Amino acid sequence: MTEYSKEEIKKIEEKWQQRWRDQQVYKTTNDTTKPKYYVLDMFPYPSGAGLHVGHPLGYIATDIVARFKRLKGYNVLHPMGYDAFGLPAEQYAIEHGVHPAISTAKNIDTFRAQLDRIGFCYDWSREVRTCDPQYYKWTQWIFLQLFDSWFNRNTQKAESISKLISTFEIEGNANHPFPNSEYVLPNSQTSFSSADWKSFDEHTKQGVLMQYRLAYLAYTDVNWCEALGTVLANDEVINGVSYRGGHPVMKKQMRQWSLRITEYAERLLKGLDEIDFSDSMKDIQRNWIGRSEGAKIKFILTGGKELTVFTTRPDTIFGVDFMVLAPELDLVKQITTAEHKEEVEKYLSYVESRSEIDRMAEVKKITGCFTGAYAINPFNKRQVPIWISEYVLAGYGTGAIMGVPCGDERDHRFAKHFNIPITNIIGDQYDGKEANPTYEATLSNSAFLNGIKMKEAIPIVIDKLAEMGIGEKQVNYKMRDAGWSRQRYWGEPFPVIFRDDMPYAMEEKDLPLELPDTNEFKSSGSGEGPLANLKDWIQINANEKRDSNTMPTHGGAAWYFLRYMDPHNDKEFASREALDYWNQVDVYVGGSEHAVAHLLYARLWVKVLHDQGYLNFDEPFKKLINQGKITGDSRFVYRIRGQNKFVSFGLKNQYDTDALHVDVNIVNGLELDTIQFQKWKPDFANAEFILEDGKYICGSAIEKMSKSYFNVINPDKIIENYGADTLRMYEMFLGPLEQSKPWNTSGIDGVYKFLRRFWNLLHDTTGAVNFSDDSPSKEELKVLHKTLKKIEQDVEHFSFNTSVSEFMICINELTSLKCNKRAVIEPLVIALSPFAPHIAEELWEKLGHQDTVLNATYPKVEEKYLIESTFEYPISINGKVRAKMNMALDMPKEDIQKMVLASEIIMKWTKGKPPKKVIIVPGKIVNVVL
RNA sequence: ACCCGGGUGGUGGAAUUGGUAGACACGCAGGACUUAAAAUCCUGUGGCUAGUAAUAGCUGUACGGGUUCAACUCCCGUCCCGGGUACCA
């Protein structure tokens, strides 16, 4: 006698998980004869906290897709691994003295055990760990590919550095100017000839090449976090403080590795059109890349010097009333007049003293200083003052702008604040109080542009500038190059060797450059990483040195999806055959927090590898789905201040209380289990309660799921009470995958009941297996095929919440039909198996099958059972449904119209008169207009 | 401030993208079984009004307007919630 009870579920789940492991049913081969399907989860960082119910949400979704596609005949790649390098393990090591390798391995084991209990079909033989030398050997190798590449703007592709060198030998850099226009050679030239190149010494040559490499070393303004002793990427800094820990962040110049991702800005932007990401995700990336089109304009100063600005609005050139430079520009010192020198220097030191947080907090604060210099407007020769102000950023465009107060809000504020007279070029479109950034106004006070719409004036001005040789069209991007050095221990060492202060790539045969073992994880403080403490390792010999930094975690994560294709290859990062076969990731599921970092770096690395001929695709992820976060539903108790007395929610306003988080596991709905509460913490053993209606009611709030809020629901606990299948289906049932939602266990009984009723289809009331081999009725087949079709559609659309509902409807119908026929149940077991694999396997076995249900084929939907022959047409009169008529679905429109006209209902409403119009939507509705 | 999402019963959420709003589930209420409880099963369940009742009528998808035979769905305006960006010229 077997009921679908807690004990039975446990037995079933253990039995099948064991069997799956023993028989290696999830092992995927690179069998190229079958069509492939690649379903990927964002691999987790194995934190010490373990899983809560929010973590597996995405994994359950991909697991369903993987199993479903397998039933559909695909060779499915569904791997899992660990993003194992990272800061938390290192900080744990500093605090507790446990080596990161040890704590990480331990965390991975806990993680794995928890994942296994949910019944995932990962092919664990393909597992990767980014901290494994056999893995990071190839992270280093790909880094060297970037180091050995430059971006040829003429072909819009990465090419190898050796090709660049041969070009330089023939023609210098005439056709390939420095990507960063600021760079000048020691002789203050920005270009060089073939003869120049040949005359350069080795150090200069390497310095030049460094300006082109996609992975390059340079002194850059970095986000320095003193507390963490490390540099942070832009995306790791939120509101001027560090993403982890919230420590203050300052700007600091340091020699750092960077990836020249800006060269790929256009391709990263264009690539978005070809891939299936959500609109918001594409939007975030587009925003981050921040393309804007405009013009570069050169102004001559009264003293003869030149100043170039970037503007998106060249049409407003006659409205320029001043210029503003970023205070950091070298030009500032060159143009400042003697009488303004003191003032300017004062302002510069003020700017320097401001931290990032100050600046961000006071974005609207207007500061600035006049330099004494004037620029000449090339069109009307008007002289305008040149100011400096921190609202102009050195890192964007040319670090200089032309101020057009009537059209730009910031320029307007600036002009008003410093009493700079404002020129109006848009007539009554400018009210004197607020800037109007319109493109639609007609220009006035603008000489040859008068009477022209601003929008249309833009190309006219650009043409004119080009003709005069003082300007051209220009595209700018907000995105910066990606800082790639971290002053940390627990990461990939840079596979380079410094000679004469220049880095040289290590040879492939010497990779991996293994992370040396140490117990000293603290940084040396000066801005060098902890590896600098290992003098023997850093200093190879008198002339050769290593880099003391390591790569950010983005490194290992930027290509792991490629390694899964061929994880044990020790000759290449993956074989060409495997790469060509598995190709792009068909579906990638993960959190939206990776929008601007991980996803951009992964896209970049794939593009570079593609350009270098290693891949035949240049976008890694065909489709991306961002699963929503599952938030916690916290509970509070209210302690009367100074007493060990707790007052129920409704009465708390009568006392002076403090709200304390209470463990959600000892609260039923909102009602606190006071006995459990007293046992929860020793402090509360003698707690007293002031109840309302005999109950203690808690307060509640939706918050992030976190141990410190005591609102964490552990999946193990759900599995213990209901089983993994119920957990899986309930998480899907909770709502649309992409939506964030609070966890609430109260609805789980519905799913649990469903599984029991499914089980009961095959069992009689005594619990014995009981099914019939009779042929099913037409009605039963209709239920079956309708369900099969809906499930298929829902899974294709990642609409798992509605698929669970479809199963429930199906079971309701079959139960009321008392159907226990094999021909109906067997296909349903197959369809259910991606959602609830354990119960499906068990029932599959009870139906007499030896093989795993995984090797079954998804049943074919017989459309003939779905076609309705009659339809109940709702008859709506003036938009309101008044009656229903049963008619043949294929009845000609005219006949329906005649029947409607003849019907008594219509006559009642029209009082005998024929209606004006009868609209028929076949199979939907008949609408009568009187 | 700007750019994206979103707002549907007591609750989580459906609605074939313009065609009978509220599927499915939770909760609640009533009933059956039981000595009783739990479990299970059945019935009802947006609101208002009338009726003993089956039922009928009105109203209803944040708010105000519009287009349409027909609007949760499209357009205009307002409010609220979530996410992204942070002086990017």
Tab-separated table of C-alpha atoms (C1' of nucleotides) in Angstrom, chain A residues 280 283 292 311-312 363 391-393 396 401 410 413 478 733-734 736 739 746 750 753 756-757 801 805 808-809 812 884 917 919 921 924-925 927 929, chain B residues 1 3-5 11-17 19-21 23-27 39-42 57-59 68-70 83-89:
chain	number	residue	atom	x	y	z
A	280	SER	CA	14.825	46.603	-20.043
A	283	ASP	CA	17.996	49.380	-22.371
A	292	SER	CA	25.670	60.023	-28.523
A	311	THR	CA	28.640	68.952	-28.573
A	312	THR	CA	25.525	67.099	-29.622
A	363	VAL	CA	25.258	67.467	-8.024
A	391	TYR	CA	30.263	69.898	-13.860
A	392	VAL	CA	32.325	69.289	-16.965
A	393	LEU	CA	33.903	65.855	-16.805
A	396	TYR	CA	33.953	62.455	-21.525
A	401	ILE	CA	32.033	72.169	-23.704
A	410	ARG	CA	23.036	73.161	-16.789
A	413	ARG	CA	22.023	77.548	-14.314
A	478	LYS	CA	29.762	57.109	-21.942
A	733	PHE	CA	3.444	28.345	-9.747
A	734	LEU	CA	4.252	31.400	-7.638
A	736	PRO	CA	5.884	34.636	-13.872
A	739	GLN	CA	8.728	38.869	-11.889
A	746	SER	CA	0.812	29.249	2.357
A	750	GLY	CA	-2.445	23.387	-3.646
A	753	LYS	CA	-2.592	18.192	-3.465
A	756	ARG	CA	-1.224	13.523	-4.776
A	757	ARG	CA	-4.228	13.553	-7.071
A	801	ASN	CA	3.222	29.286	-13.825
A	805	SER	CA	-2.229	25.553	-13.780
A	808	MET	CA	-4.164	21.157	-12.356
A	809	ILE	CA	-7.055	21.723	-14.713
A	812	ASN	CA	-9.511	18.092	-12.113
A	884	LYS	CA	-25.763	32.851	-26.151
A	917	LYS	CA	-25.066	46.249	-38.103
A	919	ILE	CA	-20.481	41.958	-36.593
A	921	VAL	CA	-15.919	37.180	-35.322
A	924	LYS	CA	-15.634	34.295	-30.873
A	925	ILE	CA	-18.597	36.582	-30.724
A	927	ASN	CA	-22.030	41.789	-31.924
A	929	VAL	CA	-25.416	47.302	-33.139
B	1	A	C1'	15.406	64.914	-13.290
B	3	C	C1'	14.917	56.284	-19.560
B	4	C	C1'	12.450	51.497	-19.013
B	5	G	C1'	8.792	48.154	-16.539
B	11	U	C1'	-4.163	36.960	-1.384
B	12	G	C1'	-0.600	34.871	-5.448
B	13	G	C1'	-1.927	35.531	-10.190
B	14	A	C1'	-4.894	34.155	-15.590
B	15	A	C1'	-6.904	36.527	-20.025
B	16	U	C1'	-5.236	33.175	-27.154
B	17	U	C1'	-2.210	40.553	-27.631
B	19	G	C1'	-13.519	39.813	-28.621
B	20	U	C1'	-18.012	36.549	-22.509
B	21	A	C1'	-12.459	39.927	-17.111
B	23	A	C1'	-8.656	30.724	-15.327
B	24	C	C1'	-5.722	27.921	-11.663
B	25	A	C1'	-4.441	28.098	-6.555
B	26	C	C1'	-4.564	29.980	-1.509
B	27	G	C1'	-7.925	31.882	2.028
B	39	A	C1'	-6.830	14.620	6.374
B	40	U	C1'	-9.971	13.929	2.135
B	41	C	C1'	-14.135	14.975	-1.021
B	42	C	C1'	-18.301	18.172	-2.760
B	57	G	C1'	-30.232	44.068	-13.124
B	58	C	C1'	-26.360	47.441	-12.320
B	59	U	C1'	-21.256	48.189	-11.468
B	68	U	C1'	-14.027	51.518	-31.340
B	69	C	C1'	-19.773	47.612	-32.572
B	70	A	C1'	-16.332	45.937	-28.610
B	83	G	C1'	14.208	48.851	-11.820
B	84	G	C1'	18.198	51.580	-14.364
B	85	U	C1'	21.219	56.124	-14.899
B	86	A	C1'	23.459	60.255	-12.004
B	87	C	C1'	25.877	66.922	-14.211
B	88	C	C1'	27.879	62.330	-20.333
B	89	A	C1'	27.291	68.565	-23.069
